Amino acid sequence: METKIFQPNQIDEAAAAIQAGELVAFPTETVYGLGADATNEAAVKQVYLAKGRPSDNPLIVHVTGEDTVKQYAQPLSAKAEALIKTFWPGPLTLIFELQPGKLSKAVTGGLTTAAFRNPDNQVTLDLIKAAGVPLVGPSANTSGKPSPTLAKHVYHDLNGKIAGILDDGPTKVGVESTVLDMSTEIPTILRPGGVTEEQLEAVIGTVRSNHHKVGKGEIPKAPGMKYKHYAPNAQVTIVDDEADWPAALAWAAQQDGTIGVMALDRTLASEDLPANTEPFSLGADMDSASHLLFAGLRHYDLESPVTGILAQGFAAEGLGAAYMNRLNKSAGQQHFTK
């Protein structure tokens, strides 16, 4: 199969591929998603095959608004309505109990719930409308690898495995959506993301955080809770404290190969980088670091291969919770120690 790059003026062609049961990657404000008709079980199963994704890892259903959700989910609560009004379209995924038989187990991972999101990207919203169906849309990468924030990242992983990629340039947020389980008595964050716990609580009151890694025999209710994620080819090591960078760079200087250094501009400017390091700027602050995290990991896989990566850590607060959730999984919880 030849994977075609669709431009935004070719949405009708991309939508026709979706309607024919084929897979088309699409842009969102977070990362690129791998799209298939959520009502076509055979097409959904092809998503798992293309990604090499475990079949008990549920998929997020992308919609153009609340009306589509109501066709599949049980009646929405007042809290759900308030969240949709406040944060959609945007980087918030909501999990609801389903009406019986409304979506295939291939979408839900065999659960009675499903996750829904209204992405904040007009090209993709136009694609969903043109296709006339909601789209499943896990990140458009090989399972376990860093999520794609550019069309070329998708092409690297999935060329020849999918029909096309709808290219709308770089994504804006850079880390995936917050996943909030609305099927529990107290709404529960299963994956931190672009909408913070504080923002959610400002709208609906108390929420819980439960983004642990589920056990071997459990079925995850949201992506990223069970399996290895976001890992580049080289081992990532997190440098938690800015005061630890001199020691971390001294360690890097002693290594035989090239070591990647992903850090803020002020860190890169203030430290003497060893000759065997390859820097990648995470920008000026936490917001830019979240936006550039996956791009940096992909940079070392695709453009500047290294034997190890040192990455800047942050406090797991606000957007930092999403950043550190992804970075810890990328590093396999490996942190630099003196």
Protein backbone atom coordinates (compact mmCIF):
# COMPACT_ATOMS: atom_id res chain seq x y z
CA MET A 1 0.00 0.00 0.00
CA GLU A 2 1.24 3.48 -0.86
CA THR A 3 0.57 5.98 1.91
CA LYS A 4 -0.66 9.26 0.40
CA ILE A 5 -0.13 12.68 1.96
CA PHE A 6 -3.44 14.56 1.79
CA GLN A 7 -3.43 18.35 1.98
CA PRO A 8 -6.28 20.25 3.72
CA ASN A 9 -7.90 20.94 0.33
CA GLN A 10 -8.17 17.15 -0.22
CA ILE A 11 -10.48 16.40 2.71
CA ASP A 12 -13.14 14.84 0.49
CA GLU A 13 -10.59 12.33 -0.83
CA ALA A 14 -9.43 11.50 2.69
CA ALA A 15 -13.04 11.13 3.83
CA ALA A 16 -13.76 8.75 0.94
CA ALA A 17 -10.89 6.55 2.12
CA ILE A 18 -12.40 6.49 5.62
CA GLN A 19 -15.81 5.57 4.19
CA ALA A 20 -14.16 2.72 2.24
CA GLY A 21 -12.87 1.23 5.50
CA GLU A 22 -9.30 2.46 5.13
CA LEU A 23 -7.08 4.21 7.68
CA VAL A 24 -6.18 7.90 7.45
CA ALA A 25 -4.06 9.73 10.02
CA PHE A 26 -5.40 13.13 10.99
CA PRO A 27 -4.10 16.19 12.87
CA THR A 28 -5.42 17.40 16.21
CA GLU A 29 -4.25 20.13 18.54
CA THR A 30 -2.50 17.48 20.68
CA VAL A 31 -0.89 14.83 18.44
CA TYR A 32 -1.71 13.15 15.12
CA GLY A 33 -4.36 10.43 15.40
CA LEU A 34 -4.86 7.27 13.35
CA GLY A 35 -8.36 7.52 12.00
CA ALA A 36 -10.87 4.83 11.10
CA ASP A 37 -14.65 4.67 10.98
CA ALA A 38 -15.63 3.97 14.61
CA THR A 39 -18.78 2.17 13.41
CA ASN A 40 -16.84 -0.21 11.11
CA GLU A 41 -15.47 -3.06 13.24
CA ALA A 42 -13.20 -4.39 10.49
CA ALA A 43 -11.65 -0.95 10.00
CA VAL A 44 -11.15 -0.51 13.75
CA LYS A 45 -9.35 -3.84 13.97
CA GLN A 46 -6.99 -2.64 11.24
CA VAL A 47 -5.95 0.22 13.53
CA TYR A 48 -4.64 -2.27 16.09
CA LEU A 49 -2.77 -4.16 13.38
CA ALA A 50 -1.20 -1.06 11.84
CA LYS A 51 0.03 0.21 15.20
CA GLY A 52 0.91 -3.15 16.70
CA ARG A 53 -1.40 -2.13 19.55
CA PRO A 54 -2.77 -4.61 22.13
CA SER A 55 -6.47 -5.19 21.48
CA ASP A 56 -7.47 -4.57 25.12
CA ASN A 57 -6.19 -0.98 24.91
CA PRO A 58 -9.38 1.04 24.24
CA LEU A 59 -9.61 3.71 21.57
CA ILE A 60 -10.82 7.31 21.82
CA VAL A 61 -13.77 8.20 19.60
CA HIS A 62 -13.40 11.61 17.93
CA VAL A 63 -16.59 13.57 17.31
CA THR A 64 -17.68 17.03 16.19
CA GLY A 65 -19.78 17.77 19.25
CA GLU A 66 -22.11 16.63 21.99
CA ASP A 67 -24.92 15.48 19.69
CA THR A 68 -22.85 12.57 18.39
CA VAL A 69 -21.93 11.49 21.92
CA LYS A 70 -25.62 11.31 22.83
CA GLN A 71 -26.18 8.78 20.04
CA TYR A 72 -23.88 6.31 21.80
CA ALA A 73 -23.62 7.17 25.49
CA GLN A 74 -26.05 6.93 28.37
CA PRO A 75 -27.74 10.26 29.26
CA LEU A 76 -25.13 12.85 30.19
CA SER A 77 -24.94 14.31 33.68
CA ALA A 78 -25.01 18.03 34.44
CA LYS A 79 -21.29 17.85 35.21
CA ALA A 80 -20.60 16.26 31.83
CA GLU A 81 -22.63 18.95 30.09
CA ALA A 82 -20.67 21.65 31.92
CA LEU A 83 -17.32 20.13 30.94
CA ILE A 84 -18.35 19.83 27.29
CA LYS A 85 -19.55 23.44 27.25
CA THR A 86 -16.29 24.66 28.83
CA PHE A 87 -13.59 22.55 27.20
CA TRP A 88 -14.88 21.26 23.84
CA PRO A 89 -13.49 21.48 21.30
CA GLY A 90 -10.22 20.93 23.12
CA PRO A 91 -7.77 18.50 24.75
CA LEU A 92 -10.25 16.79 27.10
CA THR A 93 -11.43 13.21 26.62
CA LEU A 94 -14.50 12.08 28.57
CA ILE A 95 -15.39 8.47 29.37
CA PHE A 96 -19.08 7.60 29.53
CA GLU A 97 -21.19 4.49 30.02
CA LEU A 98 -22.51 3.33 26.65
CA GLN A 99 -25.95 2.43 25.47
CA PRO A 100 -25.90 -1.37 24.98
CA GLY A 101 -24.61 -2.54 21.60
CA LYS A 102 -23.88 0.94 20.29
CA LEU A 103 -20.13 0.49 19.72
CA SER A 104 -18.02 -2.53 18.90
CA LYS A 105 -15.87 -4.18 21.57
CA ALA A 106 -12.98 -3.46 19.20
CA VAL A 107 -13.45 0.21 20.11
CA THR A 108 -14.06 -0.22 23.84
CA GLY A 109 -11.56 -2.97 24.62
CA GLY A 110 -14.51 -5.07 25.78
CA LEU A 111 -15.69 -2.53 28.37
CA THR A 112 -19.16 -1.01 28.79
CA THR A 113 -17.66 2.47 28.54
CA ALA A 114 -16.08 4.48 25.75
CA ALA A 115 -13.94 7.60 25.56
CA PHE A 116 -15.05 10.59 23.46
CA ARG A 117 -13.23 13.75 22.38
CA ASN A 118 -14.04 16.79 20.27
CA PRO A 119 -10.65 17.85 18.85
CA ASP A 120 -9.77 21.51 18.36
CA ASN A 121 -8.54 21.28 14.78
CA GLN A 122 -10.77 22.52 11.97
CA VAL A 123 -9.20 20.27 9.32
CA THR A 124 -10.06 17.17 11.33
CA LEU A 125 -13.52 18.44 12.26
CA ASP A 126 -14.15 18.92 8.53
CA LEU A 127 -12.86 15.40 7.89
CA ILE A 128 -15.25 13.88 10.45
CA LYS A 129 -18.17 15.81 8.96
CA ALA A 130 -17.25 14.79 5.42
CA ALA A 131 -16.89 11.14 6.41
CA GLY A 132 -20.24 11.25 8.19
CA VAL A 133 -19.06 9.00 11.04
CA PRO A 134 -17.14 9.38 14.30
CA LEU A 135 -13.49 8.37 14.05
CA VAL A 136 -11.39 6.29 16.39
CA GLY A 137 -8.06 8.04 16.73
CA PRO A 138 -5.23 6.63 18.83
CA SER A 139 -1.89 8.34 18.30
CA ALA A 140 -0.66 7.63 14.76
CA ASN A 141 2.57 5.87 15.65
CA THR A 142 3.92 2.39 16.19
CA SER A 143 2.66 1.29 19.61
CA GLY A 144 5.12 2.19 22.34
CA LYS A 145 6.99 4.86 20.36
CA PRO A 146 6.80 8.65 20.93
CA SER A 147 3.55 10.18 19.74
CA PRO A 148 3.69 12.06 16.40
CA THR A 149 3.43 15.84 16.29
CA LEU A 150 4.27 16.14 12.58
CA ALA A 151 3.02 14.28 9.51
CA LYS A 152 6.57 13.08 8.83
CA HIS A 153 6.57 11.30 12.22
CA VAL A 154 3.46 9.39 11.13
CA TYR A 155 5.00 8.61 7.75
CA HIS A 156 8.14 7.22 9.39
CA ASP A 157 6.15 4.74 11.48
CA LEU A 158 3.19 3.86 9.28
CA ASN A 159 4.22 4.36 5.65
CA GLY A 160 2.84 1.43 3.65
CA LYS A 161 0.46 0.41 6.46
CA ILE A 162 -2.24 3.07 6.07
CA ALA A 163 -4.02 4.75 3.15
CA GLY A 164 -3.05 8.32 3.93
CA ILE A 165 -2.02 11.14 6.23
CA LEU A 166 -3.91 14.44 6.35
CA ASP A 167 -1.13 16.98 6.86
CA ASP A 168 -1.94 20.18 8.76
CA GLY A 169 1.57 21.00 9.97
CA PRO A 170 2.81 20.78 13.57
CA THR A 171 0.34 20.21 16.40
CA LYS A 172 -0.21 23.01 18.92
CA VAL A 173 -0.32 21.29 22.34
CA GLY A 174 2.12 18.43 21.80
CA VAL A 175 0.92 16.06 24.55
CA GLU A 176 -2.27 14.05 24.39
CA SER A 177 -5.58 15.02 25.92
CA THR A 178 -6.56 14.71 29.55
CA VAL A 179 -8.74 11.62 30.03
CA LEU A 180 -11.49 12.04 32.63
CA ASP A 181 -13.66 9.08 33.62
CA MET A 182 -17.23 10.29 34.07
CA SER A 183 -18.56 6.77 34.70
CA THR A 184 -17.31 6.79 38.31
CA GLU A 185 -19.04 8.38 41.32
CA ILE A 186 -16.26 10.96 41.57
CA PRO A 187 -14.88 11.98 38.14
CA THR A 188 -11.41 10.50 37.87
CA ILE A 189 -8.39 11.60 35.83
CA LEU A 190 -6.96 8.49 34.16
CA ARG A 191 -4.42 10.41 32.08
CA PRO A 192 -3.22 13.98 32.70
CA GLY A 193 -3.04 16.21 29.65
CA GLY A 194 -3.72 19.64 28.22
CA VAL A 195 -6.59 20.38 30.65
CA THR A 196 -5.30 20.44 34.23
CA GLU A 197 -6.88 19.08 37.40
CA GLU A 198 -7.28 22.64 38.67
CA GLN A 199 -9.16 23.67 35.53
CA LEU A 200 -11.52 20.70 35.84
CA GLU A 201 -12.23 21.34 39.51
CA ALA A 202 -13.02 24.98 38.77
CA VAL A 203 -15.95 23.72 36.67
CA ILE A 204 -17.26 20.59 38.43
CA GLY A 205 -15.66 20.49 41.88
CA THR A 206 -13.65 17.58 43.24
CA VAL A 207 -11.97 15.16 40.84
CA ARG A 208 -9.63 12.29 41.65
CA SER A 209 -6.35 11.33 39.99
CA ASN A 210 -5.80 7.68 39.17
CA HIS A 211 -3.26 7.52 36.33
CA HIS A 212 -1.40 4.48 37.66
CA LYS A 213 -0.23 1.61 35.49
CA VAL A 214 -2.88 -1.11 35.65
CA GLY A 215 -2.05 -4.73 36.39
CA LYS A 216 -1.35 -7.47 33.89
CA GLY A 217 -4.83 -8.98 34.13
CA GLU A 218 -6.74 -5.70 34.10
CA ILE A 219 -8.32 -4.01 31.09
CA PRO A 220 -7.36 -0.30 30.99
CA LYS A 221 -10.19 2.21 30.65
CA ALA A 222 -7.95 4.73 28.88
CA PRO A 223 -4.83 4.66 26.69
CA GLY A 224 -1.46 4.76 28.39
CA MET A 225 -2.43 2.97 31.62
CA LYS A 226 -1.00 -0.48 30.96
CA TYR A 227 1.59 -0.71 28.21
CA LYS A 228 4.98 0.82 27.50
CA HIS A 229 4.62 4.21 25.83
CA TYR A 230 6.56 7.05 24.28
CA ALA A 231 9.95 5.29 24.24
CA PRO A 232 12.56 6.40 21.68
CA ASN A 233 15.34 4.08 20.57
CA ALA A 234 17.79 5.44 23.16
CA GLN A 235 17.33 5.18 26.93
CA VAL A 236 15.95 8.38 28.46
CA THR A 237 17.17 9.55 31.87
CA ILE A 238 15.33 12.36 33.67
CA VAL A 239 17.31 15.14 35.35
CA ASP A 240 14.89 16.29 38.05
CA ASP A 241 16.74 19.25 39.54
CA GLU A 242 18.47 22.02 37.61
CA ALA A 243 21.29 21.80 40.18
CA ASP A 244 21.96 18.23 39.00
CA TRP A 245 22.80 19.21 35.42
CA PRO A 246 26.58 19.68 35.97
CA ALA A 247 26.85 16.16 37.38
CA ALA A 248 24.60 14.74 34.65
CA LEU A 249 26.69 16.37 31.93
CA ALA A 250 29.89 15.14 33.56
CA TRP A 251 28.41 11.63 33.34
CA ALA A 252 27.53 12.23 29.69
CA ALA A 253 31.13 13.28 28.93
CA GLN A 254 32.35 9.90 30.13
CA GLN A 255 30.12 7.94 27.73
CA ASP A 256 31.46 6.47 24.50
CA GLY A 257 28.57 7.52 22.26
CA THR A 258 26.62 10.74 21.69
CA ILE A 259 24.20 11.76 24.44
CA GLY A 260 21.13 13.83 23.68
CA VAL A 261 20.36 16.73 26.01
CA MET A 262 16.72 17.88 26.05
CA ALA A 263 16.47 20.97 28.21
CA LEU A 264 15.14 24.51 28.51
CA ASP A 265 17.04 27.30 26.79
CA ARG A 266 18.29 28.68 30.10
CA THR A 267 19.72 25.29 31.04
CA LEU A 268 21.44 24.83 27.70
CA ALA A 269 22.86 28.35 27.87
CA SER A 270 24.12 28.10 31.45
CA GLU A 271 25.93 24.76 31.20
CA ASP A 272 29.12 23.72 29.41
CA LEU A 273 27.93 20.97 27.12
CA PRO A 274 30.44 18.16 26.48
CA ALA A 275 31.57 17.67 22.89
CA ASN A 276 29.77 14.34 22.67
CA THR A 277 26.32 15.81 23.40
CA GLU A 278 23.55 16.74 20.98
CA PRO A 279 21.27 19.47 22.44
CA PHE A 280 17.55 19.87 21.73
CA SER A 281 15.83 22.97 23.04
CA LEU A 282 12.59 22.57 24.98
CA GLY A 283 12.06 26.31 24.72
CA ALA A 284 11.61 28.84 27.48
CA ASP A 285 9.18 27.26 29.94
CA MET A 286 6.90 24.40 30.92
CA ASP A 287 4.36 25.20 28.18
CA SER A 288 6.94 25.03 25.41
CA ALA A 289 8.55 21.93 26.94
CA SER A 290 5.21 20.09 26.81
CA HIS A 291 4.71 21.19 23.23
CA LEU A 292 8.20 20.03 22.17
CA LEU A 293 8.65 16.85 24.24
CA PHE A 294 7.60 14.33 21.58
CA ALA A 295 9.29 16.34 18.84
CA GLY A 296 12.55 16.07 20.79
CA LEU A 297 12.26 12.34 21.30
CA ARG A 298 11.46 11.92 17.61
CA HIS A 299 14.42 14.15 16.69
CA TYR A 300 16.83 11.69 18.26
CA ASP A 301 15.18 8.75 16.52
CA LEU A 302 14.91 10.27 13.05
CA GLU A 303 17.53 12.99 12.65
CA SER A 304 20.34 12.72 15.22
CA PRO A 305 20.69 9.17 16.60
CA VAL A 306 22.17 9.03 20.10
CA THR A 307 23.05 6.31 22.61
CA GLY A 308 21.28 7.99 25.52
CA ILE A 309 19.11 11.02 26.31
CA LEU A 310 19.16 13.35 29.32
CA ALA A 311 15.80 15.13 29.65
CA GLN A 312 14.76 17.97 31.91
CA GLY A 313 12.24 17.15 34.61
CA PHE A 314 9.68 19.48 36.19
CA ALA A 315 7.36 19.48 39.16
CA ALA A 316 4.31 17.34 38.37
CA GLU A 317 1.88 20.24 38.82
CA GLY A 318 -0.56 21.76 36.33
CA LEU A 319 0.62 21.02 32.80
CA GLY A 320 3.77 19.58 34.39
CA ALA A 321 1.68 16.57 35.47
CA ALA A 322 1.04 15.71 31.81
CA TYR A 323 4.66 16.34 30.82
CA MET A 324 6.07 14.18 33.64
CA ASN A 325 3.49 11.43 33.02
CA ARG A 326 4.76 11.09 29.43
CA LEU A 327 8.44 11.59 30.29
CA ASN A 328 8.41 9.02 33.10
CA LYS A 329 6.88 6.45 30.76
CA SER A 330 9.39 7.33 28.06
CA ALA A 331 12.24 6.85 30.53
CA GLY A 332 10.83 3.76 32.19
CA GLN A 333 10.97 5.78 35.45
CA GLN A 334 14.76 6.17 35.16
CA HIS A 335 16.02 9.31 36.92
CA PHE A 336 19.55 10.65 37.20
CA THR A 337 21.21 10.19 40.58
CA LYS A 338 24.56 11.59 41.60
